[in-house]
Coordinates of C-alpha atoms in Angstrom, one line a residue:
Chain A
M27 CA -40.8 2.4 -28.6
A28 CA -39.8 2.2 -32.5
G29 CA -36.4 3.7 -32.9
E30 CA -36.5 4.8 -28.8
T31 CA -33.6 4.9 -27.3
Y32 CA -32.6 4.3 -23.5
A33 CA -30.8 6.0 -21.1
V34 CA -30.8 3.3 -18.8
E35 CA -32.0 -0.8 -19.2
V36 CA -32.0 -2.7 -17.2
D37 CA -33.4 -6.3 -17.1
R38 CA -34.0 -9.0 -14.6
V39 CA -31.1 -7.8 -13.0
V40 CA -29.7 -10.3 -9.8
K41 CA -27.2 -9.5 -7.3
R42 CA -26.6 -11.4 -4.1
F43 CA -24.2 -10.6 -1.7
G44 CA -24.5 -14.1 0.3
S45 CA -27.7 -15.0 1.3
L46 CA -29.3 -11.4 0.7
R47 CA -30.4 -10.6 -3.0
A48 CA -30.3 -6.7 -2.9
L49 CA -31.7 -7.4 -6.7
D50 CA -33.6 -9.2 -6.9
G51 CA -34.9 -9.1 -10.6
A52 CA -35.1 -5.9 -11.2
T53 CA -36.1 -4.2 -14.5
L54 CA -35.6 0.0 -15.1
R55 CA -35.7 1.3 -18.2
I56 CA -35.1 5.3 -17.5
R57 CA -35.8 7.5 -21.1
R58 CA -33.4 10.1 -22.1
G59 CA -33.8 13.2 -20.6
E60 CA -36.2 12.7 -18.3
V61 CA -36.2 12.7 -14.2
Y62 CA -36.4 9.5 -13.2
G63 CA -36.8 8.3 -9.3
L64 CA -36.2 5.8 -7.8
L65 CA -37.9 5.7 -4.3
G66 CA -37.6 3.1 -2.1
P67 CA -37.1 2.3 2.0
N68 CA -33.2 1.5 3.1
G69 CA -32.2 -1.7 2.4
A70 CA -34.6 -1.7 -1.1
G71 CA -31.6 -2.4 -3.3
K72 CA -31.3 1.5 -4.4
T73 CA -28.0 1.9 -3.7
T74 CA -26.7 -1.3 -5.4
L75 CA -28.8 -0.9 -8.5
I76 CA -26.8 2.6 -9.1
R77 CA -23.6 1.2 -8.6
A78 CA -24.6 -1.9 -11.1
L79 CA -24.9 0.8 -13.6
V80 CA -21.6 2.3 -13.2
G81 CA -20.1 -1.3 -12.6
L82 CA -18.9 -1.4 -9.6
V83 CA -20.9 -4.1 -8.6
V84 CA -21.4 -6.9 -11.6
P85 CA -24.4 -8.8 -11.3
D86 CA -24.8 -12.6 -10.9
G87 CA -28.2 -12.5 -13.1
G88 CA -30.0 -10.3 -16.2
T89 CA -28.0 -7.1 -18.3
V90 CA -27.5 -3.9 -17.7
T91 CA -27.3 -1.0 -20.7
V92 CA -26.2 2.4 -20.3
L93 CA -26.5 5.3 -22.9
G94 CA -26.5 2.0 -25.1
R95 CA -23.3 0.3 -24.5
P96 CA -23.7 -3.2 -21.8
A97 CA -21.9 -2.2 -18.8
R98 CA -19.0 -1.1 -17.5
N99 CA -17.3 0.5 -20.4
L100 CA -15.3 3.3 -20.2
D101 CA -16.3 5.6 -22.8
V102 CA -19.7 5.2 -21.2
L103 CA -18.6 6.1 -18.1
A104 CA -16.7 9.3 -19.4
R105 CA -20.5 10.1 -19.9
V106 CA -21.8 9.4 -16.8
G107 CA -22.0 12.0 -13.1
Y108 CA -22.2 9.8 -10.5
M109 CA -22.7 11.0 -7.2
T110 CA -22.4 8.6 -4.0
Q111 CA -24.2 8.9 -1.2
Q112 CA -21.5 10.1 0.9
A113 CA -19.6 13.3 0.1
A114 CA -16.7 11.4 -1.1
L115 CA -13.9 13.7 -1.2
Y116 CA -10.9 14.7 -0.4
P117 CA -10.9 16.3 2.8
D118 CA -7.4 18.4 2.6
L119 CA -7.8 20.0 -0.6
S120 CA -10.1 22.9 -1.8
A121 CA -13.6 23.0 -3.6
E122 CA -12.1 23.8 -7.0
E123 CA -9.1 21.4 -6.8
N124 CA -12.1 18.5 -5.5
V125 CA -14.5 19.8 -9.1
A126 CA -11.2 20.3 -11.8
F127 CA -9.9 16.5 -10.1
F128 CA -12.8 14.5 -11.0
A129 CA -13.6 17.1 -14.3
A130 CA -9.9 15.8 -15.5
I131 CA -9.8 12.2 -14.8
H132 CA -13.8 12.3 -17.4
G133 CA -11.5 14.2 -19.7
A134 CA -12.9 17.7 -19.0
H135 CA -10.7 20.7 -18.8
H136 CA -13.5 22.9 -19.1
G137 CA -16.4 23.1 -16.5
V138 CA -15.3 23.6 -13.0
R139 CA -16.1 27.4 -12.7
E140 CA -19.8 26.2 -14.3
A141 CA -19.9 23.8 -11.7
L142 CA -19.2 25.1 -8.6
E143 CA -21.7 28.2 -9.8
F144 CA -24.5 25.8 -10.0
V145 CA -24.5 24.9 -6.1
E146 CA -23.9 28.6 -5.3
L147 CA -19.7 27.2 -4.0
W148 CA -18.2 29.4 -6.4
D149 CA -17.7 32.1 -3.5
R150 CA -16.2 29.1 -1.3
R151 CA -14.2 27.5 -3.9
G152 CA -10.7 28.0 -2.1
S153 CA -12.3 26.6 1.2
V154 CA -10.5 23.6 1.8
V155 CA -13.3 21.1 1.9
S156 CA -12.7 20.2 5.8
S157 CA -13.6 23.3 6.7
L158 CA -16.7 23.0 4.8
S159 CA -20.0 22.6 6.2
G160 CA -22.1 19.4 5.5
G161 CA -24.5 20.8 3.3
M162 CA -21.6 22.8 1.2
R163 CA -20.0 19.4 1.2
T164 CA -22.6 17.7 -0.7
R165 CA -23.0 20.6 -3.0
C166 CA -19.4 19.8 -3.6
S167 CA -19.9 16.9 -4.7
L168 CA -22.3 17.6 -6.8
A169 CA -20.7 20.2 -8.8
C170 CA -17.5 17.3 -9.4
V171 CA -20.0 15.5 -11.2
L172 CA -21.4 18.0 -13.0
A173 CA -18.3 19.5 -14.4
H174 CA -18.1 16.9 -17.5
K175 CA -21.1 17.6 -18.4
P176 CA -22.7 14.1 -18.2
D177 CA -25.5 12.3 -20.5
L178 CA -26.7 10.6 -17.5
L179 CA -26.5 11.6 -13.9
L180 CA -27.0 8.6 -10.9
L181 CA -27.4 11.1 -7.7
D182 CA -28.0 8.9 -4.7
E183 CA -29.6 10.4 -2.4
P184 CA -27.8 13.9 -3.5
T185 CA -30.1 16.2 -1.0
V186 CA -29.5 15.0 1.9
G187 CA -28.1 17.6 4.8
V188 CA -28.7 20.2 2.4
D189 CA -31.3 23.2 3.3
P190 CA -34.1 24.0 1.6
L191 CA -34.4 26.5 0.0
L192 CA -31.0 24.9 -2.0
R193 CA -33.3 21.5 -2.5
V194 CA -35.9 23.9 -4.2
Q195 CA -32.9 25.4 -6.3
L196 CA -31.1 22.4 -6.9
W197 CA -34.5 20.2 -8.4
N198 CA -35.0 23.1 -10.4
R199 CA -31.5 22.8 -11.9
F200 CA -31.5 18.9 -12.2
Q201 CA -35.3 19.9 -14.3
R202 CA -33.3 22.1 -16.7
M203 CA -30.7 20.0 -17.0
A204 CA -33.3 17.2 -17.9
A205 CA -35.2 19.5 -20.5
D206 CA -31.0 19.8 -22.1
G207 CA -31.1 16.5 -22.5
T208 CA -29.7 15.2 -19.5
S209 CA -31.3 11.6 -18.4
I210 CA -31.3 12.0 -14.7
L211 CA -31.9 8.6 -11.9
V212 CA -32.1 10.3 -8.8
S213 CA -32.7 7.9 -5.4
S214 CA -34.7 9.4 -2.5
H215 CA -37.3 7.5 0.2
V216 CA -38.1 11.4 0.4
M217 CA -41.6 12.0 -1.1
D218 CA -42.4 15.5 -1.3
E219 CA -39.0 15.2 -3.7
A220 CA -40.3 12.1 -5.9
E221 CA -43.0 14.2 -7.0
R222 CA -40.8 16.1 -8.9
C223 CA -39.6 13.1 -10.7
D224 CA -41.4 12.6 -14.5
R225 CA -41.2 9.1 -13.8
L226 CA -40.9 7.0 -10.6
G227 CA -39.7 3.4 -9.7
L228 CA -40.7 2.3 -6.5
I229 CA -38.1 -0.6 -5.1
R230 CA -38.3 -2.8 -2.3
F231 CA -36.9 -6.6 -1.5
G232 CA -34.7 -5.9 -4.7
R233 CA -37.4 -5.8 -7.1
L234 CA -39.5 -2.9 -9.2
L235 CA -42.7 -2.9 -7.3
A236 CA -44.6 -0.3 -9.9
E237 CA -43.2 2.3 -12.3
G238 CA -44.9 5.3 -13.6
T239 CA -45.9 8.8 -13.0
V240 CA -47.2 9.8 -10.1
P241 CA -50.2 10.4 -11.1
E242 CA -50.2 7.4 -12.5
L243 CA -48.7 5.4 -9.1
K244 CA -51.7 7.5 -7.6
G245 CA -54.3 6.0 -10.1
K246 CA -53.3 2.6 -9.6
A247 CA -52.7 2.2 -6.0
G248 CA -56.6 4.3 -5.8
V249 CA -55.2 7.0 -3.4
D250 CA -54.3 10.7 -3.7
R251 CA -51.1 10.6 -1.9
L252 CA -47.4 8.9 -2.8
E253 CA -46.8 8.1 0.3
D254 CA -50.0 6.2 0.3
A255 CA -49.6 4.6 -3.6
F256 CA -46.2 3.7 -1.6
L257 CA -47.4 1.8 0.8
K258 CA -49.7 0.1 -1.0
L259 CA -47.9 -0.7 -3.9
S260 CA -45.4 -2.3 -1.9
G261 CA -48.0 -4.5 0.6
T262 CA -47.4 -2.2 3.9
G263 CA -49.7 -0.4 3.1
A264 CA -52.1 -1.8 6.5
E265 CA -49.1 -1.0 8.9
Chain B
M8 CA -15.3 8.9 39.5
S9 CA -18.0 6.7 38.6
G10 CA -17.0 3.0 38.7
R11 CA -19.4 2.3 36.5
R12 CA -18.8 4.8 34.1
V13 CA -15.1 3.9 34.2
A14 CA -15.8 -0.2 33.7
A15 CA -18.6 1.1 30.9
I16 CA -15.7 2.3 28.5
T17 CA -13.5 -0.8 29.5
R18 CA -16.5 -3.7 28.5
R19 CA -16.9 -1.3 25.3
L20 CA -13.2 -1.0 24.5
L21 CA -12.9 -5.1 25.4
Q22 CA -16.1 -6.2 23.4
Q23 CA -15.0 -4.3 20.4
F24 CA -11.6 -6.5 20.3
H25 CA -13.8 -9.4 20.6
R26 CA -15.0 -8.7 17.4
D27 CA -11.3 -7.5 16.2
R28 CA -9.6 -10.7 15.5
R29 CA -7.3 -9.2 13.3
T30 CA -6.6 -7.1 15.9
L31 CA -6.6 -10.0 19.2
A32 CA -4.1 -12.2 16.8
L33 CA -1.4 -9.7 16.3
L34 CA -1.4 -8.6 20.3
F35 CA -1.3 -11.9 21.4
G36 CA 0.6 -13.9 18.1
A37 CA 2.9 -11.0 17.1
P38 CA 5.3 -11.1 19.7
L39 CA 5.9 -14.8 19.6
I40 CA 6.8 -14.6 16.1
I41 CA 9.0 -11.6 16.1
L42 CA 10.9 -13.0 19.7
G43 CA 10.5 -16.7 18.6
L44 CA 12.5 -15.4 15.1
L45 CA 14.8 -13.9 17.0
G46 CA 15.5 -16.2 19.7
Y47 CA 16.4 -18.4 16.1
L48 CA 18.4 -16.5 15.0
L49 CA 21.0 -15.6 17.8
R50 CA 20.7 -19.6 19.4
G51 CA 20.0 -21.5 16.7
G52 CA 22.5 -20.9 13.7
G53 CA 25.8 -21.1 13.9
D54 CA 27.0 -17.5 13.9
V55 CA 30.4 -17.9 13.8
P56 CA 32.4 -17.0 10.8
V57 CA 34.6 -18.4 8.3
M58 CA 38.0 -19.0 8.3
G59 CA 40.6 -20.3 6.7
V60 CA 44.5 -21.4 7.3
V61 CA 46.8 -21.1 5.2
N62 CA 50.0 -22.4 7.1
L63 CA 53.4 -22.4 5.1
D64 CA 55.7 -22.0 8.1
A65 CA 58.5 -25.2 8.0
G66 CA 58.8 -24.5 11.6
P67 CA 56.0 -25.7 14.6
L68 CA 54.9 -21.8 15.4
G69 CA 52.9 -21.9 12.2
A70 CA 51.0 -25.6 13.2
A71 CA 50.7 -24.6 16.2
I72 CA 48.1 -21.6 15.4
A73 CA 46.9 -23.4 13.4
S74 CA 46.2 -26.2 15.2
Q75 CA 44.7 -23.9 18.0
L76 CA 42.7 -21.6 15.9
E77 CA 40.4 -24.7 14.3
R78 CA 40.1 -25.7 18.0
T79 CA 38.3 -22.9 19.0
K80 CA 34.7 -22.3 18.7
T81 CA 34.5 -18.4 18.4
V82 CA 35.7 -19.3 14.6
S83 CA 34.8 -22.2 12.0
A84 CA 38.4 -22.0 10.9
S85 CA 40.0 -24.6 8.2
T86 CA 43.3 -25.4 6.5
M87 CA 43.8 -23.9 2.6
S88 CA 45.8 -23.5 0.2
E89 CA 47.0 -20.2 -0.2
A90 CA 45.0 -19.8 -3.2
A91 CA 41.9 -21.5 -2.2
A92 CA 41.3 -19.1 0.7
E93 CA 42.4 -16.1 -1.7
S94 CA 39.2 -17.1 -4.0
K95 CA 37.1 -17.6 -1.3
L96 CA 37.7 -14.5 0.5
R97 CA 36.7 -13.1 -3.2
S98 CA 33.7 -14.7 -3.6
G99 CA 32.4 -14.3 0.0
E100 CA 32.9 -18.4 1.6
L101 CA 35.3 -16.5 3.7
A102 CA 35.5 -13.7 6.4
G103 CA 38.9 -14.3 6.8
Y104 CA 42.2 -15.9 6.3
V105 CA 45.3 -15.6 8.0
L106 CA 48.4 -16.4 6.1
L107 CA 51.5 -18.1 8.5
Q108 CA 54.4 -17.0 5.9
S109 CA 57.4 -19.9 5.1
D110 CA 59.6 -18.2 7.8
F111 CA 57.4 -17.6 10.0
S112 CA 58.5 -19.6 12.7
A113 CA 62.3 -18.5 12.2
R114 CA 61.2 -14.6 12.2
G115 CA 59.5 -14.8 15.7
Q116 CA 62.3 -16.7 17.2
Q117 CA 64.7 -14.3 15.6
S118 CA 62.9 -10.7 16.3
R119 CA 60.6 -12.3 19.1
V120 CA 57.8 -10.5 16.7
I121 CA 54.7 -12.8 15.2
S122 CA 53.7 -11.0 12.8
P123 CA 51.3 -13.1 10.8
Q124 CA 49.0 -11.4 7.6
I125 CA 45.2 -11.2 8.3
H126 CA 43.8 -11.0 5.2
L127 CA 39.6 -10.1 5.8
E128 CA 37.0 -10.0 3.1
G129 CA 35.8 -6.6 5.8
S130 CA 32.2 -5.6 4.6
Q131 CA 31.1 -6.9 8.1
P132 CA 32.8 -5.4 10.8
G133 CA 31.5 -7.6 13.4
L134 CA 33.0 -10.4 11.7
S135 CA 36.5 -9.1 11.0
Q136 CA 36.8 -8.4 14.8
T137 CA 35.8 -12.0 15.7
I138 CA 38.3 -13.0 13.5
V139 CA 41.4 -10.4 14.2
Q140 CA 40.2 -11.9 18.0
A141 CA 40.1 -15.6 17.5
V142 CA 43.9 -15.1 16.1
N143 CA 44.7 -13.0 18.7
E144 CA 43.3 -15.2 21.3
S145 CA 45.2 -18.1 19.9
F146 CA 48.4 -16.7 19.0
A147 CA 47.8 -15.7 23.5
A148 CA 47.4 -19.6 24.1
L149 CA 51.2 -20.4 23.1
V150 CA 52.6 -16.7 24.3
G151 CA 53.6 -19.4 27.8
Q152 CA 55.0 -22.2 25.2
A153 CA 57.1 -19.0 23.3
G154 CA 58.1 -16.8 25.4
G155 CA 58.0 -13.4 25.6
V156 CA 57.1 -12.5 21.7
R157 CA 55.1 -10.4 20.6
F158 CA 52.5 -10.2 18.3
A159 CA 52.4 -7.8 15.6
P160 CA 49.5 -9.3 12.7
Q161 CA 49.4 -6.9 9.6
V162 CA 45.7 -7.1 8.6
M163 CA 44.6 -6.2 5.1
F164 CA 41.1 -6.2 3.5
V165 CA 39.9 -6.4 0.4
Y166 CA 37.1 -4.3 1.1
G167 CA 36.4 -1.2 3.5
G168 CA 39.2 -1.0 5.6
P169 CA 40.8 -0.4 9.5
S170 CA 38.1 2.8 9.9
F171 CA 35.2 1.0 8.0
D172 CA 32.9 1.0 10.8
T173 CA 28.8 -0.3 12.3
L174 CA 27.6 2.5 11.3
D175 CA 29.3 2.2 8.0
Y176 CA 28.1 -1.9 7.5
F177 CA 24.4 -0.5 8.8
G178 CA 24.0 2.2 7.4
A179 CA 24.5 0.5 3.9
A180 CA 21.2 -0.9 4.3
F181 CA 19.8 1.9 6.2
I182 CA 19.3 3.9 3.4
G183 CA 17.7 1.8 1.2
L184 CA 15.3 0.5 4.2
V185 CA 14.3 3.5 5.5
V186 CA 12.6 4.6 2.0
F187 CA 11.2 1.5 1.7
F188 CA 9.6 1.9 5.1
L189 CA 8.5 4.8 5.1
V190 CA 7.2 4.8 2.1
F191 CA 5.3 1.7 2.4
V192 CA 3.2 3.0 5.7
I193 CA 2.6 6.3 4.0
T194 CA 1.3 4.6 0.8
I195 CA -0.3 1.9 2.6
V196 CA -2.5 4.8 4.5
A197 CA -3.6 7.0 1.8
F198 CA -4.6 4.3 -0.2
L199 CA -7.3 3.1 2.2
R200 CA -8.3 6.8 3.1
E201 CA -9.2 6.5 0.0
R202 CA -10.8 4.1 0.1
G203 CA -12.7 5.4 3.2
Q204 CA -13.7 8.7 2.4
G205 CA -15.1 7.1 -0.6
T206 CA -13.3 8.3 -3.3
L207 CA -12.1 5.2 -4.8
E208 CA -15.4 4.5 -5.2
R209 CA -15.7 7.3 -7.1
L210 CA -12.6 6.6 -9.1
M211 CA -13.8 3.1 -9.5
A212 CA -16.8 4.6 -11.5
S213 CA -14.8 6.6 -13.5
P214 CA -13.3 6.0 -17.1
L215 CA -10.3 5.4 -15.0
R216 CA -8.5 2.4 -15.8
R217 CA -7.1 0.4 -12.7
G218 CA -3.4 0.0 -13.7
E219 CA -3.9 4.4 -14.6
I220 CA -4.9 4.8 -10.9
V221 CA -2.1 2.3 -9.6
L222 CA 0.4 4.6 -12.1
G223 CA -0.8 7.3 -11.1
Y224 CA -0.5 6.9 -7.5
M225 CA 3.2 5.5 -8.7
L226 CA 4.3 8.5 -9.8
G227 CA 2.9 10.4 -7.2
F228 CA 4.5 9.0 -4.5
T229 CA 7.3 7.9 -6.4
V230 CA 8.3 11.4 -6.6
L231 CA 8.2 12.3 -3.4
A232 CA 10.2 9.2 -2.2
L233 CA 12.7 10.1 -4.6
V234 CA 13.4 13.5 -2.9
Q235 CA 13.5 11.6 0.5
A236 CA 15.7 9.4 -1.1
V237 CA 17.9 12.3 -2.3
E238 CA 18.1 14.1 1.2
V239 CA 18.3 10.4 3.3
L240 CA 21.3 9.4 0.9
A241 CA 22.7 13.2 0.7
F242 CA 22.8 12.8 4.9
C243 CA 24.0 10.0 4.9
L244 CA 26.8 10.3 2.9
L245 CA 27.8 14.1 3.7
V246 CA 26.7 14.7 7.1
L247 CA 27.5 11.0 8.7
H248 CA 30.2 10.3 6.1
V249 CA 28.9 6.8 5.5
H250 CA 31.6 4.7 3.7
N251 CA 30.9 4.4 -0.4
A252 CA 32.9 3.3 -2.4
G253 CA 30.6 3.0 -5.3
N254 CA 28.4 5.0 -8.0
V255 CA 26.1 7.5 -6.3
G256 CA 23.8 7.4 -9.4
L257 CA 23.7 3.1 -8.9
I258 CA 22.6 4.1 -5.3
F259 CA 20.1 6.5 -6.2
V260 CA 18.6 3.9 -8.9
L261 CA 18.5 1.3 -6.5
E262 CA 16.6 3.2 -4.0
G263 CA 14.7 3.8 -6.5
L264 CA 13.5 0.4 -7.3
M265 CA 12.9 0.6 -3.4
A266 CA 10.8 2.9 -3.6
I267 CA 8.0 1.9 -5.7
A268 CA 8.5 -1.8 -4.8
A269 CA 7.1 0.2 -1.2
V270 CA 4.7 1.7 -3.3
N271 CA 3.2 -0.9 -5.3
L272 CA 3.4 -3.3 -2.0
G273 CA 1.8 -0.7 0.0
I274 CA -1.4 -0.5 -2.8
F275 CA -1.5 -4.5 -2.7
L276 CA -1.5 -5.0 0.9
S277 CA -4.3 -2.3 1.5
M278 CA -6.5 -4.9 0.3
F279 CA -6.2 -7.1 3.0
A280 CA -6.7 -4.1 5.9
R281 CA -10.3 -2.5 6.2
T282 CA -8.9 0.8 8.6
E283 CA -6.0 2.6 8.8
F284 CA -5.7 0.8 12.2
Q285 CA -5.1 -2.4 10.8
A286 CA -2.9 -1.5 8.0
V287 CA -0.3 -0.4 10.6
Q288 CA -0.6 -3.6 12.0
F289 CA 1.1 -4.3 8.8
I290 CA 4.3 -2.9 10.0
P291 CA 4.7 -5.4 13.2
L292 CA 3.7 -8.7 10.7
V293 CA 5.4 -7.6 6.7
I294 CA 8.2 -5.4 7.9
L295 CA 9.6 -6.8 11.0
P296 CA 10.6 -10.1 10.1
Q297 CA 12.5 -8.4 7.0
V298 CA 14.5 -6.6 8.9
L299 CA 15.0 -9.2 10.9
L300 CA 15.8 -11.3 7.8
S301 CA 17.2 -9.8 4.8
G302 CA 21.4 -9.0 6.5
I303 CA 21.0 -5.7 7.7
I304 CA 21.0 -6.6 11.4
F305 CA 21.8 -11.1 11.2
P306 CA 24.1 -11.5 8.3
I307 CA 22.5 -13.9 5.7
S308 CA 25.4 -16.5 6.4
T309 CA 25.3 -16.8 10.2
E310 CA 21.6 -17.4 10.1
P311 CA 19.9 -20.9 10.7
G312 CA 19.6 -23.4 7.6
P313 CA 15.8 -23.0 7.2
L314 CA 15.5 -19.4 7.9
T315 CA 18.4 -18.8 5.0
V316 CA 16.1 -20.2 2.6
L317 CA 13.3 -17.6 3.6
S318 CA 15.8 -15.0 3.7
R319 CA 16.9 -15.7 0.0
A320 CA 12.8 -15.8 -0.6
L321 CA 12.5 -11.9 0.0
P322 CA 13.3 -9.4 -1.8
L323 CA 14.4 -6.6 1.1
T324 CA 17.4 -9.0 1.2
Y325 CA 18.8 -8.4 -2.4
A326 CA 18.1 -4.7 -1.6
V327 CA 20.2 -4.6 1.3
E328 CA 22.7 -6.7 -0.5
G329 CA 22.5 -4.7 -3.4
M330 CA 23.3 -1.8 -1.4
R331 CA 26.3 -3.0 0.6
N332 CA 27.5 -4.9 -2.5
I333 CA 27.9 -0.7 -4.5
M334 CA 28.9 1.2 -1.3
I335 CA 31.1 -1.4 0.6
K336 CA 32.3 -3.5 -2.2
G337 CA 32.0 -0.5 -5.2
A338 CA 30.2 -3.0 -7.2
D339 CA 28.7 -1.8 -11.1
L340 CA 26.4 -3.5 -13.2
S341 CA 29.7 -6.0 -14.5
W342 CA 29.2 -7.7 -11.2
S343 CA 26.7 -10.7 -11.5
S344 CA 26.1 -10.3 -7.4
L345 CA 24.8 -7.3 -8.4
Q346 CA 22.5 -8.1 -11.5
L347 CA 21.0 -10.5 -9.6
D348 CA 20.1 -8.3 -7.0
F349 CA 18.7 -5.4 -9.6
G350 CA 17.0 -8.8 -11.1
V351 CA 15.3 -9.6 -8.1
V352 CA 13.8 -6.0 -6.5
L353 CA 13.0 -4.9 -10.2
G354 CA 11.3 -8.5 -10.4
F355 CA 9.4 -8.1 -7.6
C356 CA 8.1 -4.1 -9.1
V357 CA 6.5 -5.9 -11.4
L358 CA 4.7 -8.8 -9.5
V359 CA 3.4 -5.8 -7.0
I360 CA 2.0 -3.3 -10.1
I361 CA 0.5 -6.1 -11.3
A362 CA -0.7 -8.1 -7.8
G363 CA -1.9 -3.7 -7.1
I364 CA -3.8 -3.4 -10.4
L365 CA -5.8 -7.0 -10.6
T366 CA -6.9 -6.6 -6.5
L367 CA -7.8 -2.9 -6.8
R368 CA -11.5 -4.2 -8.3
R369 CA -12.0 -6.4 -5.7
R370 CA -11.2 -3.8 -3.1
I371 CA -14.0 -1.4 -3.4
A372 CA -17.2 -3.9 -2.7

């Protein structure tokens, strides 16, 4: 641990929305260069946690540190790529114009082509986003967070609506990016995707129930399947 | 056709409205507010022009016309000295005054022509017309006594002139209003779209500062608004031939300030709407009362007292007044009234820019 720096450190974070505790003492650490999967059912607190990392949600308690600095830090945000759950794009701009815009606000002047090639949209770069299919929009949205070559990628359910072949390709690329030093946080509720992560955090009711590699979590729960491990560790195994 | 299916649609619509309290409030509240305001404006005020009577005539005719004018209900006339009348006319306290010269009666009896001088402020054609008509009527009431005398007043204008018409009066105000209104609507809808499509969340999660977002928006829309301002101005001056006694550059600067104010008001108010549908509801709530109260249609001087206070608190009042000061009166920045108009509009711009920046963060939650 000595000298180890984490890309993300979340310590006992609490966030309330009225009477709902969306985050209830969540604690996790993401190492530099790892793919960390945040696994949990709908409403577990995944999106709130990710939004807290980029300062869109201000916690009521606890601390959030991103790339060594307390959130929300503008210098840090220039090194973060945040892909929202919804493919948030300008529908009347082309794919290339969208990616160029998001690159520009992150201070990058190059990387647009590379990002569009990465998501296999270079050939459709001139198409306005409103004319693209749902899957293509998701890919374009992903390209928007890649062009500025972030050190930390926050992907909120990035593969929803993406066909299986491209999903496999994207995961291979995420792993290559991680190998090159990019830290990646992926939220998901799809178990086969979770198996591709270096480490997983199981979240429910705003709390991190368990953390570890896939074999570690299976071992901890004493089961063979990740899905069963999740159900057992979250206390819903009997259902 | 199935009655049940039709009923299902009707029921669903009413359920939606039941949940959308704001729309219901607008639907049932706004007409009462707007019509109430209009009624109060039209019936509650002393909406008669204030005029002076300068009677220098030693004979009986001058005194008769003066007392007739003071009795009439279509104007609020009072006797005063020529110097006081001229000064009040210049300051805008009087819409006009009638000067009955020292030889007024004598000339009337000799030439059988009565020709008083009517001095009009001239910037509001409606008021000018009422004054000329009141003087005419006071003469007509005396015709029986004077017998066979012709009435031929000499009418003089401080601003405008005999050809100055209603379009000249409204045109000056509408040049600014059209730009303000359209830019406001476009900005508020565009900003809400930014939120609705999720891109605002992305912007707020980027290294952009709030001020940069507002400034970027402001510049983008201001470019469009200024092009629109040039178009509106050129159309009014070159095609409609709206009267202009002032500096075109100054009109353009004031239009530009109104555009900037509209952009930032749109950004700020977008915080109080969740959907584009709700944003459009700001038009009857925010824009229409301003149109009624800012002196565009009804002169502020004729409004009931409490509404005058409200009118004086609205920035659009100063923008409209500034436009008219420049275009009708030929004012420049050495005029204290125009300095006030520019100052208030500029101050409002700064205020809404700050409000837009400060509230930006809250609207993505």
